[in-house]
CSV table of C-alpha atoms in Angstrom, one decimal:
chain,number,residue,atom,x,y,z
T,19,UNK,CA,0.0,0.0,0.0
T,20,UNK,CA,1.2,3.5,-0.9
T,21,UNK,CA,2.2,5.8,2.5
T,22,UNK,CA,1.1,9.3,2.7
T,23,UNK,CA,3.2,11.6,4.5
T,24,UNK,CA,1.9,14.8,6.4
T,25,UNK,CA,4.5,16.6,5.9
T,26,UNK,CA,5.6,20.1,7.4
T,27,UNK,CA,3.3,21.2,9.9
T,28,UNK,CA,2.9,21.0,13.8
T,29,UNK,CA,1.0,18.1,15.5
T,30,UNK,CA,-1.3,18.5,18.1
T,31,UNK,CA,-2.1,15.0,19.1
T,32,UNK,CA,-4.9,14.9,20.8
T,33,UNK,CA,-3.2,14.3,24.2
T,34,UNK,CA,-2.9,17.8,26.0
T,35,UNK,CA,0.7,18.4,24.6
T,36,UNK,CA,1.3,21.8,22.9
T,37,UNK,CA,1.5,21.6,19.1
T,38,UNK,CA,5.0,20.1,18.4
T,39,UNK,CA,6.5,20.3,15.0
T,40,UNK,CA,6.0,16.7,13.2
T,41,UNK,CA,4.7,15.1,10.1
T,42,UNK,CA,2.2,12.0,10.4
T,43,UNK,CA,2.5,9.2,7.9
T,44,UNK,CA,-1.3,7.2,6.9
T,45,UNK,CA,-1.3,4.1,5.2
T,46,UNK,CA,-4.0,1.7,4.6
T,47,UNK,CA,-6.4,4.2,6.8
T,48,UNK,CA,-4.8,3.8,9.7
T,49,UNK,CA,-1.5,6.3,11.2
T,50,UNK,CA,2.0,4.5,11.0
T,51,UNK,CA,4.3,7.0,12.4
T,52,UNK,CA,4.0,10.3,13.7
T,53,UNK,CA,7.6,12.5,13.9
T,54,UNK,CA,10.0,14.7,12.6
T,55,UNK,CA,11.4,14.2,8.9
T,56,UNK,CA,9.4,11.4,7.8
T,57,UNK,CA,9.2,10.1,4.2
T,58,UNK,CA,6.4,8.7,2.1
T,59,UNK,CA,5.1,8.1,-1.5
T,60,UNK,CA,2.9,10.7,-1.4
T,61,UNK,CA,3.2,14.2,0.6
T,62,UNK,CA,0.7,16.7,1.7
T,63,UNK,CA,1.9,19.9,2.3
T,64,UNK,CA,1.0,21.1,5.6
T,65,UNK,CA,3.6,23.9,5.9
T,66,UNK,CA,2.2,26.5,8.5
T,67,UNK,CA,-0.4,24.3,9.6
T,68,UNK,CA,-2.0,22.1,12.3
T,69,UNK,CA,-2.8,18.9,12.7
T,70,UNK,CA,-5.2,18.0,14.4
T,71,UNK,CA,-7.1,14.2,15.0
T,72,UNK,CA,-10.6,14.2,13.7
T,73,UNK,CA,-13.0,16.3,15.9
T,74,UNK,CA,-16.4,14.6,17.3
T,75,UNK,CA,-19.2,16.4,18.4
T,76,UNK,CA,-21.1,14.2,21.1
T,77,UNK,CA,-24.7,16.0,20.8
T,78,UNK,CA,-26.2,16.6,17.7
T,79,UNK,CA,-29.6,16.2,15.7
T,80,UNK,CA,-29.0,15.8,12.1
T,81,UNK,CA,-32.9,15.6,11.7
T,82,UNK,CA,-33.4,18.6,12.9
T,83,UNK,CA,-32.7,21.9,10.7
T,84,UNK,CA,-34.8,24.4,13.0
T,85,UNK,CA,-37.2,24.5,16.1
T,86,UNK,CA,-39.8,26.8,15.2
T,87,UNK,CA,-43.5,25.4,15.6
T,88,UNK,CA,-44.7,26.2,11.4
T,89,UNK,CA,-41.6,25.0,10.1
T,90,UNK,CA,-42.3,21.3,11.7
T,91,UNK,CA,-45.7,21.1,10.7
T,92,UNK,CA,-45.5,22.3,7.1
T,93,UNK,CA,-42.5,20.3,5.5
T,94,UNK,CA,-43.5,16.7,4.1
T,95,UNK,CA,-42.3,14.0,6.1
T,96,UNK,CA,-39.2,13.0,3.9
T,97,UNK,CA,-37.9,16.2,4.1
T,98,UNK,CA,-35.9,15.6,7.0
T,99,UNK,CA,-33.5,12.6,5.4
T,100,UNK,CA,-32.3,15.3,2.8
T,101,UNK,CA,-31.8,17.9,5.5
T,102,UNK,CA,-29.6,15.3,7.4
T,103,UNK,CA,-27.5,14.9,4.4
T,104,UNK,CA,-27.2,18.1,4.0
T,105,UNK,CA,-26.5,19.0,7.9
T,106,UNK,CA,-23.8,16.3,7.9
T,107,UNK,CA,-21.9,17.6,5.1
T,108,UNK,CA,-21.9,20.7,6.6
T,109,UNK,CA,-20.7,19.4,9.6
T,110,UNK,CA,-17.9,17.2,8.2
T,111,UNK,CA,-16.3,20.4,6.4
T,112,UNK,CA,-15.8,21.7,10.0
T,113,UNK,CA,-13.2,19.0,10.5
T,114,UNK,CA,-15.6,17.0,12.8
T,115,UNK,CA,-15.2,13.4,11.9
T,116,UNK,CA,-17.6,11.8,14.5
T,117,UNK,CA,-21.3,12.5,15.6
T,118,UNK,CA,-23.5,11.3,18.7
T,119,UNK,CA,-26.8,12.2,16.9
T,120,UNK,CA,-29.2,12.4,20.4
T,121,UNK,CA,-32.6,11.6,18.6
T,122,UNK,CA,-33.2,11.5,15.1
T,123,UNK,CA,-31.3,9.7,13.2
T,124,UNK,CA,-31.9,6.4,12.5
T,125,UNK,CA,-30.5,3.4,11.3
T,126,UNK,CA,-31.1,4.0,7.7
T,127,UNK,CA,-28.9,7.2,7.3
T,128,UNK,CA,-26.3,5.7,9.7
T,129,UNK,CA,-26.1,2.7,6.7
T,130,UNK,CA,-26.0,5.3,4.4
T,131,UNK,CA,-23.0,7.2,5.6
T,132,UNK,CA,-21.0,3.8,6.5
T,133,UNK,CA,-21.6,2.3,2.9
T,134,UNK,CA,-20.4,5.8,1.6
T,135,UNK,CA,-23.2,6.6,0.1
T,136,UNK,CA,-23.7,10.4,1.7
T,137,UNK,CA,-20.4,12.2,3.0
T,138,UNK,CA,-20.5,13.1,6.6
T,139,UNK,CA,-19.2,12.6,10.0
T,140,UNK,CA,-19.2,8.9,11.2
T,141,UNK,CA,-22.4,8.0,13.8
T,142,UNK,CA,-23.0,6.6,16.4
T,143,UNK,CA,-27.4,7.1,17.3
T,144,UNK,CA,-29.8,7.1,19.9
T,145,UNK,CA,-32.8,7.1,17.4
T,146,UNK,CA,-35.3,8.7,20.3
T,147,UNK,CA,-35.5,10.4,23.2
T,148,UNK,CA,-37.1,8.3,25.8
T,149,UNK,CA,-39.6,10.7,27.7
T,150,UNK,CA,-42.3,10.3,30.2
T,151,UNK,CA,-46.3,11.1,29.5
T,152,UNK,CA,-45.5,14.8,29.5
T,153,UNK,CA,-42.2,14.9,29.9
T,154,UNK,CA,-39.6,16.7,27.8
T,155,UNK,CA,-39.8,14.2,24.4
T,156,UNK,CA,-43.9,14.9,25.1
T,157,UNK,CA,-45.0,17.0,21.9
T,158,UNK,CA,-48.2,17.6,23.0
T,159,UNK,CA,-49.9,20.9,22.7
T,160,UNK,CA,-53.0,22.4,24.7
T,161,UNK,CA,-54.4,22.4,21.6
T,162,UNK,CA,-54.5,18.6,22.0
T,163,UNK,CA,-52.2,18.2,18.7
T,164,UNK,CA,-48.6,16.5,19.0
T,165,UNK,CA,-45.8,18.2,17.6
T,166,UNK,CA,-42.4,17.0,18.4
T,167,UNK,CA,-39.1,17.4,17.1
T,168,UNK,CA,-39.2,14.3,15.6
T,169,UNK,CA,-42.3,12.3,14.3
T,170,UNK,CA,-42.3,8.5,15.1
T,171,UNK,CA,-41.8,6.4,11.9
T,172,UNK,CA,-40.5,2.6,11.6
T,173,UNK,CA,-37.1,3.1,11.7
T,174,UNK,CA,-37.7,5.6,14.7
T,175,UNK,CA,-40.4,4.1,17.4
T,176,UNK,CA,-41.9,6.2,19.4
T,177,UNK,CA,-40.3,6.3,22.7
T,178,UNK,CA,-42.7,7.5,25.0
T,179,UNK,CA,-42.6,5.3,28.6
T,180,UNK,CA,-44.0,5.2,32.2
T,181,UNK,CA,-43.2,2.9,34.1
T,182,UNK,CA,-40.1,0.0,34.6
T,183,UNK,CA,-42.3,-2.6,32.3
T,184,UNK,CA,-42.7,0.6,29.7
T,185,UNK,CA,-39.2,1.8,30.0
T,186,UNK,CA,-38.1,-2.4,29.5
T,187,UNK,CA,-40.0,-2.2,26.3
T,188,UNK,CA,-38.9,1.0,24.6
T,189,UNK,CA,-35.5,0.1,25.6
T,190,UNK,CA,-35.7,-3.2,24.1
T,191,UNK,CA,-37.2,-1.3,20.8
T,192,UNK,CA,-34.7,1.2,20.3
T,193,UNK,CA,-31.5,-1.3,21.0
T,194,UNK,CA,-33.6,-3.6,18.4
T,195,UNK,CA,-34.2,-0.5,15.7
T,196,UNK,CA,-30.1,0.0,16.2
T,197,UNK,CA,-29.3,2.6,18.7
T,198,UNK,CA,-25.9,2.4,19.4
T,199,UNK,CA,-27.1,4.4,22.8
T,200,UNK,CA,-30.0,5.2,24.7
T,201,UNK,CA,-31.0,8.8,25.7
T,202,UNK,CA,-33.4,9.7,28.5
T,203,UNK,CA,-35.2,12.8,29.8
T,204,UNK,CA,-34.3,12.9,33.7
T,205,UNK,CA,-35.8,16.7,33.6
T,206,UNK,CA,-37.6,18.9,31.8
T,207,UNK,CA,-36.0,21.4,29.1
T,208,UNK,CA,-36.2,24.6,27.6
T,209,UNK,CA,-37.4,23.5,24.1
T,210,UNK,CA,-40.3,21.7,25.7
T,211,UNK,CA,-42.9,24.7,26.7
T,212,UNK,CA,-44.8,23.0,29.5
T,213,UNK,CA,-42.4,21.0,31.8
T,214,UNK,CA,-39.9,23.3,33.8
T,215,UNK,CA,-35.5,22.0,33.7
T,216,UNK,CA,-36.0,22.3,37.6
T,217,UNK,CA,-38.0,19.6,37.9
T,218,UNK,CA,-36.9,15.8,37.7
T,219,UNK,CA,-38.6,12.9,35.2
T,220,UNK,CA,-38.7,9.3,35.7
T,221,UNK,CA,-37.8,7.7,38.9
T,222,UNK,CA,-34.8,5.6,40.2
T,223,UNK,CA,-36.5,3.0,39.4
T,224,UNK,CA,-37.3,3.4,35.9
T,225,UNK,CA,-33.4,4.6,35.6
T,226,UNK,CA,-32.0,1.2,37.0
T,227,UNK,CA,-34.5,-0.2,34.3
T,228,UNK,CA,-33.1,1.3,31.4
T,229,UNK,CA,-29.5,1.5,32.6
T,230,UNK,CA,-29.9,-2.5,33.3
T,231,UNK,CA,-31.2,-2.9,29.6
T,232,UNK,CA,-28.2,-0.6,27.8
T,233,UNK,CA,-25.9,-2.8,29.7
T,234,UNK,CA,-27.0,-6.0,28.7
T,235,UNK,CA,-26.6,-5.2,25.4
T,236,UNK,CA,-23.3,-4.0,25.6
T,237,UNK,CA,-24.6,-0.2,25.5
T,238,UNK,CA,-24.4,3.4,27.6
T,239,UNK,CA,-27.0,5.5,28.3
T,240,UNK,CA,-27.1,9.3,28.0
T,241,UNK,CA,-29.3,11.7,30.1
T,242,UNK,CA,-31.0,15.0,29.1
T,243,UNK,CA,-30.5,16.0,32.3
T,244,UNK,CA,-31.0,19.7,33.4
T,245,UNK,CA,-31.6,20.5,37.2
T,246,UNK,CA,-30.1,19.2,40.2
T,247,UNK,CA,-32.0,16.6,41.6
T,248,UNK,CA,-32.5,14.8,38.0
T,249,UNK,CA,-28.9,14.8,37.2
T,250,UNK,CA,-28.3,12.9,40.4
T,251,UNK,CA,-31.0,10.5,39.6
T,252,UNK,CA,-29.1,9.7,36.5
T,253,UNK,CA,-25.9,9.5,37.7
T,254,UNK,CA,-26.8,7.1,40.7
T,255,UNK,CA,-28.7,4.9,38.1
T,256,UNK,CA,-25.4,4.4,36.3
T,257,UNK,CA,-26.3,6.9,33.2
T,258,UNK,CA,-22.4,7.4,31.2
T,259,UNK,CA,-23.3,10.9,30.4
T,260,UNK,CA,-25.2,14.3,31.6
T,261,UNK,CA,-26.1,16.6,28.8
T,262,UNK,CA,-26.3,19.9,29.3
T,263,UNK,CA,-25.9,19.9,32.9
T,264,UNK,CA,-27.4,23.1,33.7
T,265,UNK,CA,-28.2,23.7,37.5
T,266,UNK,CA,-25.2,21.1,39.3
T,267,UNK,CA,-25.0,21.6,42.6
T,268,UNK,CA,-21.8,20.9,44.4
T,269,UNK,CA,-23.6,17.3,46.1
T,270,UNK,CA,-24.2,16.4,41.2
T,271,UNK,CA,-20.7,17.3,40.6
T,272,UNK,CA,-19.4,15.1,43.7
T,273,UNK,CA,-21.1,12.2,42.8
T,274,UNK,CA,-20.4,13.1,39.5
T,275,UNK,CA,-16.7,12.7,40.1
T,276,UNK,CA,-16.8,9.6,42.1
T,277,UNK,CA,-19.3,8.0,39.5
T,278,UNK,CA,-16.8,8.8,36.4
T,279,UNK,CA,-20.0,10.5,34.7
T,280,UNK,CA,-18.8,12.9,32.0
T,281,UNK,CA,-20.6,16.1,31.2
T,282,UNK,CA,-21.6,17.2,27.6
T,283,UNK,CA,-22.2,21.1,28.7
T,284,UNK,CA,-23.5,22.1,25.1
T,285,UNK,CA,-23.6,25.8,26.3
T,286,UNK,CA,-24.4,27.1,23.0
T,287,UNK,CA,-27.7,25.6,22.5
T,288,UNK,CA,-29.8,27.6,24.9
T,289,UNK,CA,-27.6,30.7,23.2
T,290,UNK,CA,-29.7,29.5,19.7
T,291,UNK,CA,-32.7,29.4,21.1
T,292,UNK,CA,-32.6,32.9,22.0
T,293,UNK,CA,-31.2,33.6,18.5
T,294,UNK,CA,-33.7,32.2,16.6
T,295,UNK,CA,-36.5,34.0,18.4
T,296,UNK,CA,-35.1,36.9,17.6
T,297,UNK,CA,-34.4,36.0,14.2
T,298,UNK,CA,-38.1,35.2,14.0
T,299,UNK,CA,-38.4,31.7,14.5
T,300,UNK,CA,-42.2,31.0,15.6
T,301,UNK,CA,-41.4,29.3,19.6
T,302,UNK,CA,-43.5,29.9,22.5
T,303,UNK,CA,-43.1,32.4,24.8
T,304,UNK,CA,-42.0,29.8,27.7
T,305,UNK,CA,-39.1,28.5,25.5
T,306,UNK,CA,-37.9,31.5,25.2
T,307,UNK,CA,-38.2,33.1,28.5
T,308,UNK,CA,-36.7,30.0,29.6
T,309,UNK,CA,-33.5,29.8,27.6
T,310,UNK,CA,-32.9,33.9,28.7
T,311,UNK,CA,-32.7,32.1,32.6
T,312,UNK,CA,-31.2,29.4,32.2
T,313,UNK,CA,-27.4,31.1,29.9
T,314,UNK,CA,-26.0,32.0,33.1
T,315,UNK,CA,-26.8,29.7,35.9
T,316,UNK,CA,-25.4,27.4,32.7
T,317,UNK,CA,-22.1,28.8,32.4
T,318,UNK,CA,-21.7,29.0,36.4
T,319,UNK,CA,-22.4,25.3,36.6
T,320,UNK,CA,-20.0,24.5,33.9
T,321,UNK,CA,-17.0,26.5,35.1
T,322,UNK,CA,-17.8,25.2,38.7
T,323,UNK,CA,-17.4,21.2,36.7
T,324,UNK,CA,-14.7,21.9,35.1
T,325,UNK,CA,-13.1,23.4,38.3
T,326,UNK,CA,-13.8,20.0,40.4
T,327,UNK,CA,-12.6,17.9,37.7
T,328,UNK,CA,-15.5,16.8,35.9
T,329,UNK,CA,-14.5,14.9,32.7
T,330,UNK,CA,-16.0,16.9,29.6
T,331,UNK,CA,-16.3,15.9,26.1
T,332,UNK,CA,-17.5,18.4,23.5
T,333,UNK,CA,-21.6,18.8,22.6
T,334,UNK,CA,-23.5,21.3,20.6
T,335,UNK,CA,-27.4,20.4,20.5
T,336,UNK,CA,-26.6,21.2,16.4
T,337,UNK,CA,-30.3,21.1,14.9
T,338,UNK,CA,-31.3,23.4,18.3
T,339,UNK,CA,-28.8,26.0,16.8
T,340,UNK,CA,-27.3,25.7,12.7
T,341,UNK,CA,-25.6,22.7,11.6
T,342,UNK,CA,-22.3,24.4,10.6
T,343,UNK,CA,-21.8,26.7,13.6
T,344,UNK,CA,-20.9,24.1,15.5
T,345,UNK,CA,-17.3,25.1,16.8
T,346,UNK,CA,-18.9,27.9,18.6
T,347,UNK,CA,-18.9,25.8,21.5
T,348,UNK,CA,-14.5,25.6,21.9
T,349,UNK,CA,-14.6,29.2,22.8
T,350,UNK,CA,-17.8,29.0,25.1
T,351,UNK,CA,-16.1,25.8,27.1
T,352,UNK,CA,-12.8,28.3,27.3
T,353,UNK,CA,-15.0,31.0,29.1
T,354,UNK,CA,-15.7,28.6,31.5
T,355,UNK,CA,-12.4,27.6,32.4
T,356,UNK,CA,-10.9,25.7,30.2
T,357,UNK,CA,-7.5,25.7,29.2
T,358,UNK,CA,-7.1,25.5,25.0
T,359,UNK,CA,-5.4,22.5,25.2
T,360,UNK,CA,-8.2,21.1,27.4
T,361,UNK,CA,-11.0,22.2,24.9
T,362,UNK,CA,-9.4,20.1,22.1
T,363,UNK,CA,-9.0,17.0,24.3
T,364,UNK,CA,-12.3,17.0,25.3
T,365,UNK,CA,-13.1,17.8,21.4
T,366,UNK,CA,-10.8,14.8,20.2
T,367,UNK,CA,-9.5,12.2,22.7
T,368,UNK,CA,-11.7,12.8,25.6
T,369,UNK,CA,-14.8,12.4,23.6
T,370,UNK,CA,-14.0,9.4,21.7
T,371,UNK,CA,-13.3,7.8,25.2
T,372,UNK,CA,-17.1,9.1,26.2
T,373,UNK,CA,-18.4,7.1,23.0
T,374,UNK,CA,-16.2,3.8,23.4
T,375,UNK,CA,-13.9,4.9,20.4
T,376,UNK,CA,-10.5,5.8,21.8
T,377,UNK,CA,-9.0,3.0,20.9
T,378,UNK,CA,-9.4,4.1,17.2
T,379,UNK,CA,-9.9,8.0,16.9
T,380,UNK,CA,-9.4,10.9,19.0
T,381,UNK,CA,-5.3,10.9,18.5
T,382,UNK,CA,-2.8,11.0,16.1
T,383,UNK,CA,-0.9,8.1,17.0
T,384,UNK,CA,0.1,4.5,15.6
T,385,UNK,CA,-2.7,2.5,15.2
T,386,UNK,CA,-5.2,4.8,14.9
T,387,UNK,CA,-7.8,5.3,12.1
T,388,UNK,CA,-6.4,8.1,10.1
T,389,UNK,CA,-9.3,10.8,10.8
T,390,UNK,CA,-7.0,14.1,10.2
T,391,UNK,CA,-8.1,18.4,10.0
T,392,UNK,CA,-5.2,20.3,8.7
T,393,UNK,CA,-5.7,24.1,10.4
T,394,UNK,CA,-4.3,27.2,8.7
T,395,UNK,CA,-3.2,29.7,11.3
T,396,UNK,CA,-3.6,29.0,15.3
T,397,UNK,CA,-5.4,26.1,16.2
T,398,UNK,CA,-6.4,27.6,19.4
T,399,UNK,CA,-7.9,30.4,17.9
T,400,UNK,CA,-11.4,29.5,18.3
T,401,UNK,CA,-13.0,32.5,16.8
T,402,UNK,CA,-11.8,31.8,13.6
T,403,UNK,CA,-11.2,27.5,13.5
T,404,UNK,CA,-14.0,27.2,10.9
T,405,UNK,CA,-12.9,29.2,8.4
T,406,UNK,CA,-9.2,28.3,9.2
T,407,UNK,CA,-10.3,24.5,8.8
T,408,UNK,CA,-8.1,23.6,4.9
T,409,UNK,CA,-8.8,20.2,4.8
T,410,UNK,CA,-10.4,16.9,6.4
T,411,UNK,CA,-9.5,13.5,6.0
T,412,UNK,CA,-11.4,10.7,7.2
T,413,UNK,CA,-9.6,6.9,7.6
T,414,UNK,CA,-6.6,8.6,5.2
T,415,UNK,CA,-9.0,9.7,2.9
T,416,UNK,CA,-9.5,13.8,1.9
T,417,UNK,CA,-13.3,14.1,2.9
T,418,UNK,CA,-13.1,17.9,2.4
């Protein structure tokens, strides 16, 4: 097999250490050697550039395109399988590699993207968002109609449960219809107009339930998980991750340290929601009075996380805010106390360890799958990483 030889650049390999000058040689897919003055049969000229291992985003919803009520209700059903091709090109040119879609996806456009058939970021899927009878996944309307995010179709069973023998049964139907990982509501949110984040959903014993069932198949489960007192549910049940994470209190991050449970803050998602109201974007008046509380006490818990120790890994909500704005959230996680090289850890090695993938991606190092993003300029200029993003290479082929 013919080597390819990064050649001229510095590496930052996904480790912490600062940029170091190297070059990286790919063959077969995979990295071979990573160091100074390597040769190959073919070079790519990274001269005044970065390297940096494939990005991963751990929170997305390539489904979804926008949150306004009309939008939902007026484009055909179908429509949303383009949009996801669409949304996961865009998001590959960003130099993200990997996706955790957190409702939405199904099996059918993870197939698609595997077999090459659509360019994108590799997936792994929840498929739905398990939710209690008027809980956050609940699209129910005083009106009496149903409008969630994402309609229930055959590839995507509804996910509604109450109860341990309900929460055994969608379990048991989302592992079969191919989620890689299950995501529960243990709160209420801000999309969801009639449930408050404050408050907690499903009990301990529903959580052990669905926790029990991930595990048996060999699976994680990750939590929607807003105020206090739900987080800590979750993270007693055994849940892997808490998403958003917005009102910890100093008893959620303990036991979130001694549980190992990782935090995907997503701090720019509640930042959309306010920007697409005032962009126009048809939301109740409870969404968005709750997304203008919830931005600070956010950020506060975050930095206070980050500050115990909590382990991070990188998550946007993309499809709550644009697909391709996505790296907004380096420079948010940096506000909140984050060193640069820690925001590309948790962007690159520390997230492929949340998903089960470090032995593959999340480093440039022997061994691993060559998933590569060559960065003009400062790689720690977060500001400007999109447009400094010159190309992407996925398994040591250029994507972008």
């Amino acid at each position: 097999m013919s080597r390819t030889v990064f050649a001229g650049g510095s590496v930052f390999d996904g480790t912490g250490a600062a940029p170091a000058e190297a070059d990286v040689v790919v063959e077969d897919g995979r990295i071979v050697d990573v160091g100074p003055g390597l040769d190959g049969d073919r070079v790519v000229d990274c001269t005044g550039a970065t390297l940096l291992p494939g990005l991963f985003d751990c929170h997305v919803h390539v489904t979804v395109s926008e949150i306004g009520l009309l939008p939902r209700v007026q484009k055909p059903f179908s429509y949303q399988f383009y949009e996801a091709a669409r949304n996961l090109w865009t998001t590959l040119k960003l130099g993200i590699t990997t996706v955790r879609d957190a409702a939405g996806a199904d099996l059918g456009i993870k197939q698609a993207v595997d077999d090459g058939l659509i360019p994108g970021p590799r997936l792994q899927i929840a498929i739905g968002l398990i939710s209690p009878t008027g809980g956050h996944g609940d699209g129910w309307m005083p009106s009496g109609h149903c409008v969630p995010l994402s309609l229930p179709h055959p590839g995507r069973p509804d996910a509604k449960a109450d109860g341990p023998d309900e929460m055994r049964r969608v379990a048991r139907t989302l592992l079969r219809a191919g989620a890689d990982v299950l995501k529960v509501c243990t709160t209420g949110g801000v999309l969801s107009p009639r449930d408050d984040p404050r408050h907690s959903q499903f009990t301990l014993e529903e959580l052990d339930v669905l926790v029990t069932e991930a595990r048996m198949q060999g699976r994680a489960v990750m939590a929607h998980a807003q105020g206090a007192e739900g987080i800590k549910n979750a993270v007693r049940a055994g849940i892997r991750s808490i998403e958003h994470g917005i009102y910890l209190d100093d008893e959620a991050i303990e036991l979130m340290l001694v549980n190992g449970t990782w935090l995907v803050p997503t701090l720019v998602a509640p930042v959309n929601v306010i920007r697409a109201a005032e962009q126009g974007a048809s939301l109740p008046d409870a969404v968005v009075q709750k997304a203008r509380e919830v931005v600070e006490a956010h950020a506060d818990s975050v930095r206070r996380a980050v500050a115990a120790g909590v382990r991070v890994a990188m998550g946007t909500d993309s499809g709550v805010g644009p697909h391709g704005t996505n790296l907004e959230e380096l420079e948010l996680m940096r506000s909140c106390g984050m060193s640069p090289a820690d925001v590309l850890v948790a962007s690159t090695s520390s997230a492929a360890r949340l998903l089960g993938m470090d032995g593959d991606l999340g480093r440039l190092a022997p061994g691993h799958r060559a998933d590569l993003v060559v960065v003009a300029g400062d790689a720690y200029d977060f500001p400007a990483l999109a447009g400094n993003v010159r190309e992407v290479w996925q398994d040591g082929v250029r994507a972008v």
